mmCIF file of C-alpha atoms in Angstrom:
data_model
loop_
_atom_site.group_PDB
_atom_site.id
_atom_site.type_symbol
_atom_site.label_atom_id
_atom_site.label_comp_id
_atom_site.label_asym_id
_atom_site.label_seq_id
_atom_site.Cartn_x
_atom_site.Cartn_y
_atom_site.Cartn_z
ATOM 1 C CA UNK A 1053 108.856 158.206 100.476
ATOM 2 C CA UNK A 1054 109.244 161.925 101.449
ATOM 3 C CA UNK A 1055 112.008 162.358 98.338
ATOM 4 C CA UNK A 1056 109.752 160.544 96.430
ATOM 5 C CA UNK A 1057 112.163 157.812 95.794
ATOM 6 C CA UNK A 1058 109.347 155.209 96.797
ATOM 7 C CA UNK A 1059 106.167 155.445 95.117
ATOM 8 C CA UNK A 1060 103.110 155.981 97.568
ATOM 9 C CA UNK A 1061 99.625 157.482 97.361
ATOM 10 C CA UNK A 1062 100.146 161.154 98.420
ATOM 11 C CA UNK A 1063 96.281 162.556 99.476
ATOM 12 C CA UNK A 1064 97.817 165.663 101.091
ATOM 13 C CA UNK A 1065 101.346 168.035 100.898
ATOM 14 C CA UNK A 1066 102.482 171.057 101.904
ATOM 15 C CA UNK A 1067 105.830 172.738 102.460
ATOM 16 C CA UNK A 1068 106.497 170.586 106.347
ATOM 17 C CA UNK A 1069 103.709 167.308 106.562
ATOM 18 C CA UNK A 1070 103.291 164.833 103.837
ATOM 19 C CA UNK A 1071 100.066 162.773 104.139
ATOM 20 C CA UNK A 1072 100.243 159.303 102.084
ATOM 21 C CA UNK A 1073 98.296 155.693 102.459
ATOM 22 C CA UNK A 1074 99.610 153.076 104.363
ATOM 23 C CA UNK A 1075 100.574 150.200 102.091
ATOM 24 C CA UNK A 1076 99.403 147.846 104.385
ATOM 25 C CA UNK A 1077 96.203 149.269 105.254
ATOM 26 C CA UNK A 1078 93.919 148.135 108.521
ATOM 27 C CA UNK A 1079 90.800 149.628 106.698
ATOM 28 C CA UNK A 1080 90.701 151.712 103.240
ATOM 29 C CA UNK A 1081 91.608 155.306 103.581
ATOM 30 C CA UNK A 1082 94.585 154.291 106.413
ATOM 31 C CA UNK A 1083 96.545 157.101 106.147
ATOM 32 C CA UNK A 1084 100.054 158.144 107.055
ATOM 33 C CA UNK A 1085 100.948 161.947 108.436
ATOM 34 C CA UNK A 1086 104.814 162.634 108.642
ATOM 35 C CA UNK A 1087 106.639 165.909 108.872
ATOM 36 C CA UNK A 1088 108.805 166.119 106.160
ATOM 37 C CA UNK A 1089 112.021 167.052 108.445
ATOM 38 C CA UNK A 1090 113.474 163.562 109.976
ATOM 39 C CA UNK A 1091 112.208 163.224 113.473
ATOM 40 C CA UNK A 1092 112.845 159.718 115.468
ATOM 41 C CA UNK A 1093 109.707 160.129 117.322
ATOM 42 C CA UNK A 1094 107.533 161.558 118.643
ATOM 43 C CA UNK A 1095 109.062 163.320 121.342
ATOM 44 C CA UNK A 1096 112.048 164.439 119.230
ATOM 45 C CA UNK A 1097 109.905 165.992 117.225
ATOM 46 C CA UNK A 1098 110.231 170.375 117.411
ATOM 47 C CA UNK A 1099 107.063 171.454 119.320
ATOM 48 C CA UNK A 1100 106.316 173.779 115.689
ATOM 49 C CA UNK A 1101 106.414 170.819 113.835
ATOM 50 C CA UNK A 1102 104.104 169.019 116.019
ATOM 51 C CA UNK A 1103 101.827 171.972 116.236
ATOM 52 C CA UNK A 1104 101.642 171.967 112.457
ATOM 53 C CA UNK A 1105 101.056 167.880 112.095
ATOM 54 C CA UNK A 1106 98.606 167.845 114.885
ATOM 55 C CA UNK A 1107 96.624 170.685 113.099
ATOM 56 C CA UNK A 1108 97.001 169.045 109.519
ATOM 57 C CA UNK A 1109 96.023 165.499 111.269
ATOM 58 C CA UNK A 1110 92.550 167.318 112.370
ATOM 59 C CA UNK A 1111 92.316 169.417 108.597
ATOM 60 C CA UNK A 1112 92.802 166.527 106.642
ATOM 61 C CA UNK A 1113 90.556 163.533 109.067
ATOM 62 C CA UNK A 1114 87.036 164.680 107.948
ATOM 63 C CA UNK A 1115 87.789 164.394 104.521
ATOM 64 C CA UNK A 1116 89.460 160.378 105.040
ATOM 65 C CA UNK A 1117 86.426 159.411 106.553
ATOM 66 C CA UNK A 1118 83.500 161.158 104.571
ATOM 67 C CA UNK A 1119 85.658 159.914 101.274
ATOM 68 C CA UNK A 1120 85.770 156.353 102.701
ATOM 69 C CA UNK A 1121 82.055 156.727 104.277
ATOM 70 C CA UNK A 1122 83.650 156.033 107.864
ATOM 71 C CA UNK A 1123 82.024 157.739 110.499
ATOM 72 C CA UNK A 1124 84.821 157.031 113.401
ATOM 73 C CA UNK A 1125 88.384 156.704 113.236
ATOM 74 C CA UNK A 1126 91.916 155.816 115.727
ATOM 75 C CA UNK A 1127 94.447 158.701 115.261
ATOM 76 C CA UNK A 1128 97.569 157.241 116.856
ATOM 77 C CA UNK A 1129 101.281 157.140 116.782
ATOM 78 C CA UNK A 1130 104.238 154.660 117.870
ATOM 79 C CA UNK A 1131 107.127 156.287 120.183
ATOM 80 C CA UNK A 1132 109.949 154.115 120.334
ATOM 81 C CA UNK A 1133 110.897 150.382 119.413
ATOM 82 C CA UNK A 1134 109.123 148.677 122.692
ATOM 83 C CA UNK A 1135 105.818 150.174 121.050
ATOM 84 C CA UNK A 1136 105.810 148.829 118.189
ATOM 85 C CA UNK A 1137 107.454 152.138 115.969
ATOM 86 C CA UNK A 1138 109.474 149.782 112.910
ATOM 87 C CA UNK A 1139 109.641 153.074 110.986
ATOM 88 C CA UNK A 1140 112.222 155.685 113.320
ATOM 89 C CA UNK A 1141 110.498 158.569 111.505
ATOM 90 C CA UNK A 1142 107.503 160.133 113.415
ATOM 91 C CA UNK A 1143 104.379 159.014 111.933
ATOM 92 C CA UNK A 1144 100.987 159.053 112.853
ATOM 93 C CA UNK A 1145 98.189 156.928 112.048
ATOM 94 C CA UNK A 1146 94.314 157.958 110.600
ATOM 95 C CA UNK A 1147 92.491 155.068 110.507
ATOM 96 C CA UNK A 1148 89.073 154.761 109.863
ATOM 97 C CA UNK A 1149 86.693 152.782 111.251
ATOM 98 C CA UNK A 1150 83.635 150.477 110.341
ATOM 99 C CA UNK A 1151 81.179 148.854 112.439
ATOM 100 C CA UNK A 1152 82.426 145.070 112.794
ATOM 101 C CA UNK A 1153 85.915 145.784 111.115
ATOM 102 C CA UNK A 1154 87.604 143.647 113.527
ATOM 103 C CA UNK A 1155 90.395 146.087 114.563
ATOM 104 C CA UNK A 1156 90.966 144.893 118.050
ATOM 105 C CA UNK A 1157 92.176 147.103 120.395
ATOM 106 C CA UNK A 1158 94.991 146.721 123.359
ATOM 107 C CA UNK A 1159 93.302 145.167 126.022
ATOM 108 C CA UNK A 1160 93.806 147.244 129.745
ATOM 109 C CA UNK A 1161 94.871 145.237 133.039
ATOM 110 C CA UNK A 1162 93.444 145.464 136.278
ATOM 111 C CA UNK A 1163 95.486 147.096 139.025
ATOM 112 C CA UNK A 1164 94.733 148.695 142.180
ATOM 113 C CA UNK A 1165 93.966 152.353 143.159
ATOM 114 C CA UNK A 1166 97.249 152.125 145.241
ATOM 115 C CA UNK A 1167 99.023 151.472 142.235
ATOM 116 C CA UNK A 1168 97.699 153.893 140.064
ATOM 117 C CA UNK A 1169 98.322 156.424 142.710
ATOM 118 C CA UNK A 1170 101.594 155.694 143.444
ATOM 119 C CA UNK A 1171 102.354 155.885 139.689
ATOM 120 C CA UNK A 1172 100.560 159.218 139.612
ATOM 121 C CA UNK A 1173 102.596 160.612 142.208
ATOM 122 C CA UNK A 1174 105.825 159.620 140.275
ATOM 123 C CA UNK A 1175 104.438 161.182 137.327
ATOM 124 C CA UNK A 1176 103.706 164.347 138.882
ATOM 125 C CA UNK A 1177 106.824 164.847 140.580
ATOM 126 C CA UNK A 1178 108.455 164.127 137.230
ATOM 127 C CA UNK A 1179 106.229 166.841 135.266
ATOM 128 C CA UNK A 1180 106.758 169.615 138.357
ATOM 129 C CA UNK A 1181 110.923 169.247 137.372
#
């Protein structure tokens, strides 16, 4: 899609993100943002080019919504196989959102404040390395 070897809906380009609609949209205006340098994910991804996506991501989101008269949206992104990432190029997700749309979210489970703050703990101690 990048090359331009597929045909898609570019709304936004520069010289390092591409911003095209999703084929298979949830609501009108879904929107894909992808660097144009191959990335697996999201944590492959050089901390410039995220800098510049994330930034692009927030430029370009106002205009989505106020052209699809949306007045929330999900901004989200896939990182790795197990959740749910078909696609191994980093891509985020702008997807607007409409009262009664029936986008359902991931549901949370209930667990225990022992749990989360053993989990915590193991987080931390992984961060501090």
């Amino acid at each position: 899609i990048i090359k331009k070897e597929i045909q898609a809906d570019f709304i936004y380009e520069d010289e390092y993100i591409a911003a095209f609609l999703d084929i298979h949209p949830i609501n009108m205006g879904h929107t894909l943002v992808v660097p144009k340098k191959h990335f697996k994910d999201f944590v492959s991804m050089s901390d410039d080019i995220a800098q510049k996506i994330i930034l692009t991501i927030k430029k370009i989101t106002p205009k989505i919504l106020k052209a699809v008269n949306a007045n929330a949206c999900n901004i989200s992104t896939n990182n790795g196989r197990e959740s749910g990432q078909v696609v191994e190029h980093v891509h985020f997700h702008i997807i607007p959102r409409f009262l009664n749309d029936n986008f359902i979210h991931w549901q949370g489970r209930e667990v225990t404040a022992e749990e989360l703050g053993e989990a915590a703990e193991k987080i931390r101690k992984e961060i501090q390395k």
